[in-house]
XYZ file of C-alpha atoms in Angstrom:
601
model
C 86.554 80.281 90.814
C 83.638 82.406 92.043
C 83.706 86.151 92.593
C 83.465 85.735 96.366
C 86.622 83.562 96.306
C 88.813 86.308 94.834
C 91.703 87.013 94.963
C 93.330 83.913 93.501
C 95.676 82.079 95.876
C 98.037 81.834 92.910
C 97.152 83.522 89.584
C 99.614 81.240 87.761
C 102.500 81.804 85.374
C 101.173 83.506 82.230
C 102.183 82.788 78.658
C 103.325 86.327 77.805
C 105.004 85.568 74.469
C 102.267 87.416 72.580
C 98.802 88.870 73.007
C 96.889 85.925 71.454
C 98.921 83.416 73.466
C 98.106 85.339 76.637
C 94.388 85.321 75.790
C 94.489 81.591 75.114
C 96.308 81.033 78.436
C 93.580 82.956 80.256
C 90.887 80.920 78.534
C 92.556 77.601 79.457
C 92.947 78.652 83.079
C 89.209 79.389 83.298
C 88.101 76.257 81.492
C 85.644 75.251 84.204
C 83.837 78.585 84.091
C 83.916 78.578 80.291
C 82.295 75.133 80.121
C 79.549 76.249 82.509
C 78.908 79.314 80.385
C 78.881 77.171 77.239
C 76.344 74.745 78.743
C 73.979 77.486 79.856
C 74.473 79.250 76.533
C 73.501 76.134 74.604
C 70.355 75.800 76.721
C 69.483 79.444 76.146
C 70.107 79.532 72.383
C 68.540 76.113 71.818
C 65.407 77.263 73.638
C 65.275 80.415 71.521
C 65.813 78.397 68.334
C 63.033 75.988 69.350
C 60.401 78.744 69.492
C 59.859 78.889 65.686
C 59.317 75.115 65.597
C 56.711 75.432 68.349
C 54.975 78.246 66.472
C 55.034 76.224 63.242
C 53.459 73.231 64.989
C 50.775 75.501 66.448
C 49.972 77.096 63.081
C 49.780 73.721 61.371
C 47.556 72.431 64.187
C 45.155 75.327 63.617
C 45.151 74.682 59.866
C 44.477 70.978 60.447
C 41.955 71.756 63.227
C 43.849 69.417 65.562
C 43.354 69.999 69.273
C 46.026 67.448 70.190
C 48.559 69.173 67.962
C 47.685 72.550 69.463
C 48.122 71.198 73.011
C 51.450 69.676 72.031
C 52.560 73.021 70.580
C 51.535 74.796 73.799
C 53.473 72.342 75.951
C 56.566 72.645 73.766
C 56.258 76.405 73.784
C 56.065 76.515 77.589
C 59.086 74.220 77.879
C 61.085 76.410 75.469
C 60.175 79.545 77.420
C 61.291 77.987 80.708
C 64.564 76.836 79.110
C 65.066 80.296 77.652
C 64.547 82.016 81.018
C 66.728 79.626 83.011
C 69.474 79.504 80.374
C 69.587 83.283 79.925
C 69.729 83.878 83.695
C 72.586 81.506 84.390
C 74.386 82.370 81.152
C 74.514 85.988 82.255
C 75.677 84.964 85.729
C 78.478 82.704 84.511
C 79.547 85.137 81.771
C 79.910 88.037 84.205
C 81.780 85.746 86.603
C 84.194 84.806 83.824
C 84.651 88.461 82.928
C 85.384 89.635 86.461
C 87.588 86.693 87.409
C 89.644 87.047 84.212
C 90.142 90.760 84.842
C 91.035 90.056 88.482
C 93.582 87.427 87.422
C 95.266 89.894 85.078
C 95.333 92.573 87.768
C 96.886 90.136 90.237
C 99.512 89.201 87.664
C 100.313 92.856 87.014
C 100.516 93.617 90.741
C 102.831 90.640 91.301
C 105.034 91.717 88.392
C 105.210 95.286 89.726
C 106.250 94.013 93.154
C 108.784 91.672 91.566
C 110.411 94.327 89.384
C 110.317 97.116 91.944
C 111.760 100.416 90.763
C 113.007 98.786 87.550
C 109.414 98.697 86.233
C 109.014 102.441 85.688
C 112.473 102.605 84.125
C 111.299 100.276 81.364
C 107.590 101.119 81.055
C 105.933 104.503 81.455
C 103.853 104.806 84.623
C 100.835 105.993 82.610
C 101.029 102.887 80.423
C 101.041 100.622 83.477
C 97.980 102.437 84.851
C 96.183 102.128 81.500
C 96.922 98.381 81.321
C 95.751 97.717 84.882
C 92.478 99.667 84.450
C 91.022 99.873 80.947
C 92.910 96.999 79.320
C 91.947 94.370 81.887
C 88.257 95.060 81.204
C 88.714 94.533 77.461
C 90.663 91.334 78.067
C 87.935 90.056 80.396
C 85.310 90.952 77.800
C 86.865 88.693 75.164
C 87.407 85.829 77.597
C 83.754 85.781 78.649
C 82.389 86.438 75.143
C 84.236 83.436 73.696
C 82.009 80.856 75.399
C 78.807 82.699 74.403
C 80.030 82.909 70.810
C 80.786 79.174 70.822
C 77.262 78.425 72.077
C 75.768 80.672 69.374
C 77.902 79.025 66.668
C 76.906 75.499 67.731
C 73.241 76.542 67.816
C 73.372 78.001 64.295
C 75.034 74.855 62.925
C 72.456 72.605 64.591
C 69.513 74.714 63.392
C 70.821 74.755 59.823
C 71.256 70.968 59.932
C 67.758 70.591 61.392
C 66.231 72.779 58.683
C 67.941 70.714 55.990
C 66.261 67.635 57.417
C 62.942 69.330 58.230
C 62.482 71.178 54.937
C 65.350 70.558 52.476
C 64.220 73.054 49.854
C 64.211 76.067 52.169
C 66.905 74.559 54.409
C 69.450 74.825 51.590
C 68.744 78.558 51.244
C 69.199 79.092 54.978
C 72.296 76.856 55.213
C 73.986 78.805 52.403
C 72.753 82.239 53.453
C 73.671 82.187 57.153
C 77.428 81.473 56.682
C 77.466 84.185 54.035
C 75.975 86.590 56.577
C 78.539 85.610 59.206
C 81.488 85.998 56.826
C 80.297 89.143 55.065
C 81.910 91.501 57.552
C 85.321 89.781 57.618
C 86.874 92.115 54.997
C 86.002 95.094 57.199
C 87.495 93.697 60.413
C 91.190 94.471 59.695
C 90.399 98.147 59.105
C 88.177 98.271 62.176
C 90.945 96.652 64.221
C 93.533 99.169 63.024
C 91.269 102.045 63.919
C 90.624 100.544 67.350
C 94.394 100.150 67.867
C 94.975 103.774 66.883
C 92.297 104.922 69.309
C 93.861 102.887 72.139
C 97.369 104.212 71.446
C 96.162 107.802 71.486
C 94.155 107.165 74.649
C 97.250 105.681 76.298
C 99.327 108.743 75.418
C 96.599 111.041 76.739
C 96.417 109.062 79.993
C 100.183 109.227 80.393
C 100.176 112.965 79.725
C 97.380 113.498 82.262
C 99.208 111.407 84.869
C 102.441 113.338 84.383
C 100.607 116.660 84.507
C 98.824 115.841 87.762
C 102.044 114.520 89.314
C 103.885 117.738 88.461
C 101.022 120.159 89.103
C 102.782 121.927 91.969
C 105.889 122.500 89.840
C 103.793 123.608 86.863
C 102.041 126.197 88.990
C 105.382 127.460 90.199
C 106.668 128.108 86.674
C 103.333 129.122 85.193
C 103.164 126.121 82.888
C 99.634 124.968 83.678
C 98.037 126.367 80.536
C 100.782 124.925 78.336
C 100.208 121.405 79.604
C 96.423 121.853 79.603
C 96.608 122.830 75.940
C 98.687 119.740 75.252
C 96.140 117.557 77.019
C 93.246 119.228 75.177
C 95.015 118.475 71.898
C 95.660 114.860 72.912
C 92.047 114.519 74.067
C 90.754 115.784 70.730
C 92.945 113.278 68.916
C 91.411 110.510 71.037
C 87.913 111.796 70.221
C 88.578 111.890 66.477
C 90.086 108.388 66.592
C 87.078 107.119 68.575
C 84.640 108.623 66.042
C 86.517 106.997 63.127
C 86.497 103.661 64.951
C 82.786 103.994 65.789
C 81.945 104.719 62.150
C 83.529 101.464 61.052
C 81.751 99.454 63.733
C 78.485 101.191 62.831
C 78.978 100.086 59.226
C 79.559 96.509 60.396
C 76.403 96.686 62.537
C 74.396 98.040 59.620
C 75.553 95.171 57.431
C 74.571 92.736 60.174
C 71.038 94.212 60.054
C 70.738 94.566 56.265
C 71.872 91.125 55.157
C 69.596 89.121 57.495
C 66.704 91.229 56.207
C 67.595 90.343 52.624
C 67.820 86.676 53.605
C 64.347 86.850 55.180
C 62.954 88.387 51.971
C 64.545 85.614 49.930
C 63.154 82.899 52.237
C 59.634 84.364 52.162
C 59.657 84.825 48.383
C 60.907 81.319 47.692
C 58.755 79.770 50.425
C 55.552 81.329 49.085
C 56.311 79.872 45.670
C 56.861 76.434 47.203
C 53.639 76.728 49.241
C 51.639 77.664 46.123
C 53.039 74.627 44.349
C 52.047 72.486 47.326
C 55.609 71.358 48.019
C 55.537 72.687 51.620
C 52.810 73.363 54.160
C 51.985 76.715 55.726
C 53.311 75.499 59.076
C 56.642 74.551 57.529
C 56.918 77.973 55.883
C 56.178 79.721 59.178
C 58.734 77.510 60.956
C 61.530 78.248 58.493
C 60.743 81.959 58.390
C 60.653 82.206 62.177
C 63.898 80.240 62.454
C 65.719 82.656 60.167
C 64.292 85.611 62.051
C 65.283 84.157 65.438
C 68.781 83.213 64.245
C 69.625 86.883 63.762
C 69.988 86.970 67.550
C 72.854 84.451 67.839
C 74.311 85.926 64.645
C 74.941 89.175 66.539
C 77.477 87.322 68.649
C 79.692 87.057 65.560
C 79.901 90.841 65.543
C 80.450 90.955 69.304
C 83.295 88.423 69.268
C 84.923 90.349 66.418
C 84.691 93.590 68.412
C 85.854 91.908 71.611
C 88.894 90.405 69.902
C 89.725 93.625 68.077
C 89.720 95.590 71.324
C 91.267 92.919 73.529
C 94.123 91.879 71.221
C 96.100 95.131 71.587
C 95.206 95.228 75.275
C 96.484 91.673 75.714
C 99.631 92.576 73.787
C 100.323 95.470 76.155
C 99.593 93.346 79.220
C 101.850 90.586 77.896
C 104.563 93.189 77.268
C 104.511 94.190 80.939
C 104.230 90.617 82.205
C 107.145 89.482 80.035
C 109.559 91.922 81.681
C 112.243 90.197 83.691
C 114.656 91.318 86.353
C 118.237 91.770 85.110
C 119.336 89.240 87.712
C 117.221 86.278 88.712
C 116.507 85.836 92.421
C 114.599 82.606 92.063
C 116.176 81.486 95.309
C 118.860 78.846 94.968
C 119.576 79.318 98.694
C 117.339 78.799 101.685
C 114.930 81.591 102.625
C 117.141 82.832 105.465
C 118.036 86.448 106.147
C 121.844 86.713 106.267
C 123.762 89.216 108.361
C 127.194 90.758 108.081
C 129.034 93.281 105.949
C 127.307 94.717 102.882
C 129.775 94.665 99.981
C 129.507 95.669 96.315
C 132.258 93.996 94.229
C 131.745 96.327 91.251
C 132.593 99.537 93.098
C 134.468 98.140 96.073
C 131.985 99.737 98.484
C 132.071 98.084 101.887
C 129.536 98.870 104.621
C 130.660 97.108 107.824
C 127.971 95.369 109.836
C 126.462 97.420 112.644
C 127.923 100.733 111.509
C 126.659 103.873 109.790
C 128.380 104.289 106.423
C 127.954 107.415 104.324
C 128.586 107.280 100.590
C 129.525 110.344 98.563
C 129.135 110.147 94.801
C 129.426 113.084 92.438
C 126.875 111.597 90.024
C 123.340 111.429 91.554
C 122.144 108.992 88.871
C 125.032 106.626 89.559
C 124.260 106.868 93.275
C 120.629 105.895 92.631
C 121.646 102.878 90.526
C 124.116 101.765 93.194
C 121.454 102.091 95.899
C 119.140 99.832 93.870
C 121.932 97.314 93.392
C 122.633 97.264 97.130
C 118.986 96.375 97.663
C 119.187 93.325 95.416
C 117.084 94.709 92.564
C 119.500 96.237 90.039
C 118.285 97.799 86.787
C 121.006 96.112 84.738
C 123.067 92.940 84.836
C 126.203 92.832 86.950
C 127.963 91.188 89.851
C 125.689 90.534 92.803
C 126.031 92.483 96.030
C 127.094 90.387 99.033
C 125.531 90.500 102.481
C 127.590 88.556 104.974
C 129.307 86.890 102.006
C 125.965 85.689 100.572
C 125.047 86.955 97.054
C 121.649 88.654 97.214
C 120.835 87.240 93.762
C 120.875 83.733 95.205
C 118.330 84.549 97.894
C 114.563 84.350 97.353
C 113.309 87.805 96.455
C 111.354 88.143 99.691
C 114.397 87.289 101.805
C 116.606 89.707 99.861
C 114.176 92.559 100.386
C 113.730 91.686 104.045
C 117.492 91.754 104.538
C 118.129 95.032 102.715
C 115.618 97.864 102.490
C 116.228 100.721 100.059
C 114.519 104.098 100.387
C 114.989 106.049 97.183
C 115.292 109.799 96.932
C 111.634 110.273 95.973
C 109.646 107.928 98.239
C 105.888 107.548 97.734
C 103.339 108.011 100.505
C 100.092 106.139 99.954
C 96.785 107.751 100.861
C 95.170 106.766 104.169
C 95.785 107.411 107.840
C 99.230 107.798 109.344
C 98.591 104.556 111.219
C 98.065 102.786 107.884
C 101.206 104.374 106.458
C 103.341 103.079 109.307
C 101.706 99.642 109.352
C 104.530 97.888 107.466
C 106.299 94.539 107.914
C 108.744 95.086 110.755
C 110.873 93.293 113.304
C 108.966 94.913 116.177
C 112.138 96.275 117.750
C 111.361 99.857 116.678
C 108.067 101.427 117.729
C 106.305 104.100 115.636
C 106.854 106.825 118.233
C 110.602 106.059 118.282
C 110.854 106.208 114.490
C 108.833 109.436 114.296
C 111.012 111.025 116.965
C 114.235 109.984 115.230
C 112.943 111.406 111.933
C 111.992 114.691 113.681
C 108.302 114.484 112.756
C 106.838 116.537 115.612
C 105.812 119.429 113.357
C 104.495 116.969 110.758
C 102.197 115.361 113.329
C 100.937 118.770 114.412
C 100.264 119.750 110.800
C 98.332 116.530 110.176
C 96.091 117.098 113.200
C 95.540 120.724 112.256
C 94.569 119.750 108.716
C 92.115 117.056 109.869
C 88.545 117.888 110.788
C 87.795 114.973 113.110
C 91.178 113.554 114.174
C 92.726 114.440 117.514
C 95.253 111.605 117.418
C 97.932 112.187 114.727
C 97.895 108.466 113.943
C 94.261 108.799 112.801
C 94.929 111.844 110.620
C 94.532 111.207 106.911
C 97.290 111.660 104.367
C 96.200 112.697 100.888
C 97.313 110.888 97.741
C 101.127 110.792 97.546
C 101.176 113.179 100.527
C 100.460 116.198 98.321
C 99.185 118.243 101.269
C 102.626 118.005 102.908
C 105.834 119.770 102.003
C 108.736 117.923 100.446
C 110.641 117.859 103.725
C 107.616 116.560 105.639
C 107.105 113.764 103.133
C 110.770 112.828 103.375
C 110.640 112.596 107.165
C 107.485 110.452 107.200
C 109.050 108.145 104.633
C 112.204 107.946 106.741
C 110.140 107.062 109.828
C 108.399 104.309 107.850
C 111.782 102.885 106.801
C 113.125 103.026 110.342
C 110.125 101.081 111.681
C 110.899 98.133 109.417
C 114.275 97.749 111.163
C 115.942 95.719 108.372
C 119.317 94.039 108.680
C 120.695 96.685 106.310
C 119.012 100.015 105.544
C 120.015 102.016 102.457
C 118.894 105.655 102.329
C 119.317 107.710 99.151
C 119.422 111.447 99.978
C 116.936 111.121 102.873
C 117.208 114.787 103.961
C 117.659 116.690 100.693
C 114.479 118.748 101.343
C 115.117 119.405 105.059
C 116.682 122.502 106.620
C 120.154 122.189 108.148
C 119.126 122.352 111.820
C 116.483 119.649 111.421
C 118.933 117.653 109.336
C 121.486 117.685 112.174
C 118.897 116.313 114.619
C 117.791 113.666 112.115
C 121.393 112.571 111.651
C 121.792 112.098 115.373
C 118.410 110.394 115.738
C 119.089 107.903 112.944
C 122.547 107.145 114.347
C 121.153 106.390 117.802
C 118.127 104.392 116.613
C 120.186 102.303 114.169
C 122.922 101.573 116.686
C 124.266 98.088 116.016
C 122.502 97.829 112.634
C 124.015 98.305 109.173
C 123.026 101.635 107.637
C 124.181 103.138 104.332
C 123.352 106.771 103.497
C 123.960 108.268 100.068
C 124.447 111.972 100.689
C 126.713 114.967 100.188
C 125.450 116.791 103.263
C 128.305 117.625 105.672
C 125.891 117.215 108.596
C 125.119 113.573 107.797
C 128.690 112.858 106.737
C 130.048 114.178 110.015
C 127.796 111.765 111.992
C 128.826 108.694 109.982
C 131.202 106.067 111.373
C 132.971 105.993 108.047
C 132.650 107.769 104.715
C 133.261 106.158 101.321
C 133.993 108.412 98.358
C 133.084 107.044 94.907
C 134.715 108.498 91.822
C 133.886 107.222 88.334
C 132.199 104.134 89.748
C 134.964 103.118 92.124
C 135.586 103.578 95.846
C 138.743 105.716 95.888
C 138.815 107.003 99.458
C 137.594 105.823 102.856
C 137.787 107.642 106.171
C 136.148 110.172 108.444
C 134.443 113.182 106.917
C 136.783 115.832 108.307
C 139.824 113.782 107.356
C 138.636 113.375 103.763
C 137.848 117.073 103.475
C 141.467 117.830 104.364
C 143.166 115.120 102.319
C 141.004 114.422 99.260
C 140.471 117.412 96.888
C 137.905 115.569 94.750
C 135.864 114.715 97.833
C 136.054 118.291 99.071
C 134.896 119.565 95.676
C 131.755 117.425 95.841
C 130.911 118.219 99.449
C 131.648 121.956 99.315
C 130.391 122.407 95.710
C 133.730 123.863 94.653
C 134.537 124.360 90.997
C 137.963 123.482 89.605
C 138.954 127.158 89.518
C 137.952 127.648 93.138
C 139.533 124.498 94.510
C 143.253 125.424 94.369
C 143.375 128.932 95.878
C 140.408 128.612 98.201
C 140.654 125.007 99.384
C 141.662 125.902 102.935
C 139.053 128.661 103.095
C 136.290 126.270 102.015
C 137.451 123.715 104.560
C 137.355 126.265 107.362
C 133.875 127.389 106.270
C 132.579 123.805 106.343
C 134.054 123.087 109.764
C 132.775 126.379 111.151
C 129.271 125.687 109.841
C 129.290 122.220 111.402
C 130.285 123.636 114.785
C 127.518 126.278 114.665
C 124.819 123.763 113.779
C 126.012 121.322 116.445
C 125.724 124.057 119.085
C 122.170 125.016 118.001
C 121.023 121.426 117.583
């Protein structure tokens, strides 16, 4: 896989049982790139390791006054330099490719998992943690994956050079062969502490990122209650904790780096001291001494990769563990697709509550518990947050449909829909049947004032469709965001549309027009609206009242207001003390308000 070929057609099924297993799975799935990197790395390190031998041959040729030997040394030196340049160039190219492609694979896996889990993801993992995994963690994971092949090339080179020195000059070769492994292993006792400090730094950074994300998301509310300074102080404190943890981690890695510099220096001193003694005794030549000395000096370069792989693993292991934790999440019910990928039609029925939404009709659902209503809406869409009996569409369990078919058949708009940044045209460019045009959906959702506001707030857009929407629609009011989200849902024109409190932030007059617009545009299509608004309830073909997780009453809105006290209490916001003496008064008030709004609308 090359960078220009990204994204992957299929990123694969990861082994998410643990962080190390996930790293090993990534390595195996990039075996071709790893082998290329290993080959170029061997060429690079072997060329570097050959330079001392070339220098030793040249020195010995000068001592022996041999022109042939000097020419041979020059030719070998030129060949080693060319191998070094070519190997280093392509090693860097393949290593960066491995890094980027590994990070891209992880990001694709995370994106696929987020789409698969839907709203259940943020119920089980904090949004800030997901952001941290998909940004900073993927880079650390990619770092280890690409560093592994370079480390392997360095390790093979060191082993070969040590073996060559034992053959070339056994006396000094023994010193090098014993000293180099000691250098590589000297820092192992420090790695667990360095890893713990790196883990602590990452945990604190994750909490700070989550706090910052939550603060930015709730900035408008914080300003309203004067809580900006409180949360800024909390973030400053969290940021300082991250800084202190980073300094403690850096100190440990600095100590490891210092040891990696000190010990090779001591080994060089030992080689020179012992080599000079051997040269004085006539047991080795000057050229051999220079060769061994230069080899030890040059080998400090591949030795640094031992420190790098230790750092890469220490930073990537917790990152891989967090990524594996997200990737291991499963849906409460499996929609692997035991049925054909067809979109069924018919009545939408929930066996757990007894809720029935007849095909082609507008059904309103009243539930006194908003949280229970949200969970039921998710279940109707085929992506419940907990195990249970599957919802049926036309008698077909949604759990038995492929996930794509289930979501095509039933679309759920939750009570806090998200608007992505971009133009309005991009926002409304969603998979759709083509039966509903954008202008029809915008008109039904009463977006005329929203379109005018978008044009007014844009510097260079005269067409509302080209006006830009800021991140999450923060420049719009809550009601404007709701109406744009409703228009986007209407454009998709699904077989069944489930709306959870779609007009909670809209004034009553606009709400009455939206109710009528949705009813007309969705004529002949199954629509379920979770609401307690009398305006929407009065436009529904039928109203279902849920009490304690069970459908206890079905009928028209005005009929239920008269005959069902519990329903009337939810719709009119009556308390138990108010319900008995003032029930008829509340009913008259509701009916009178409906008549007034209908006249004005």
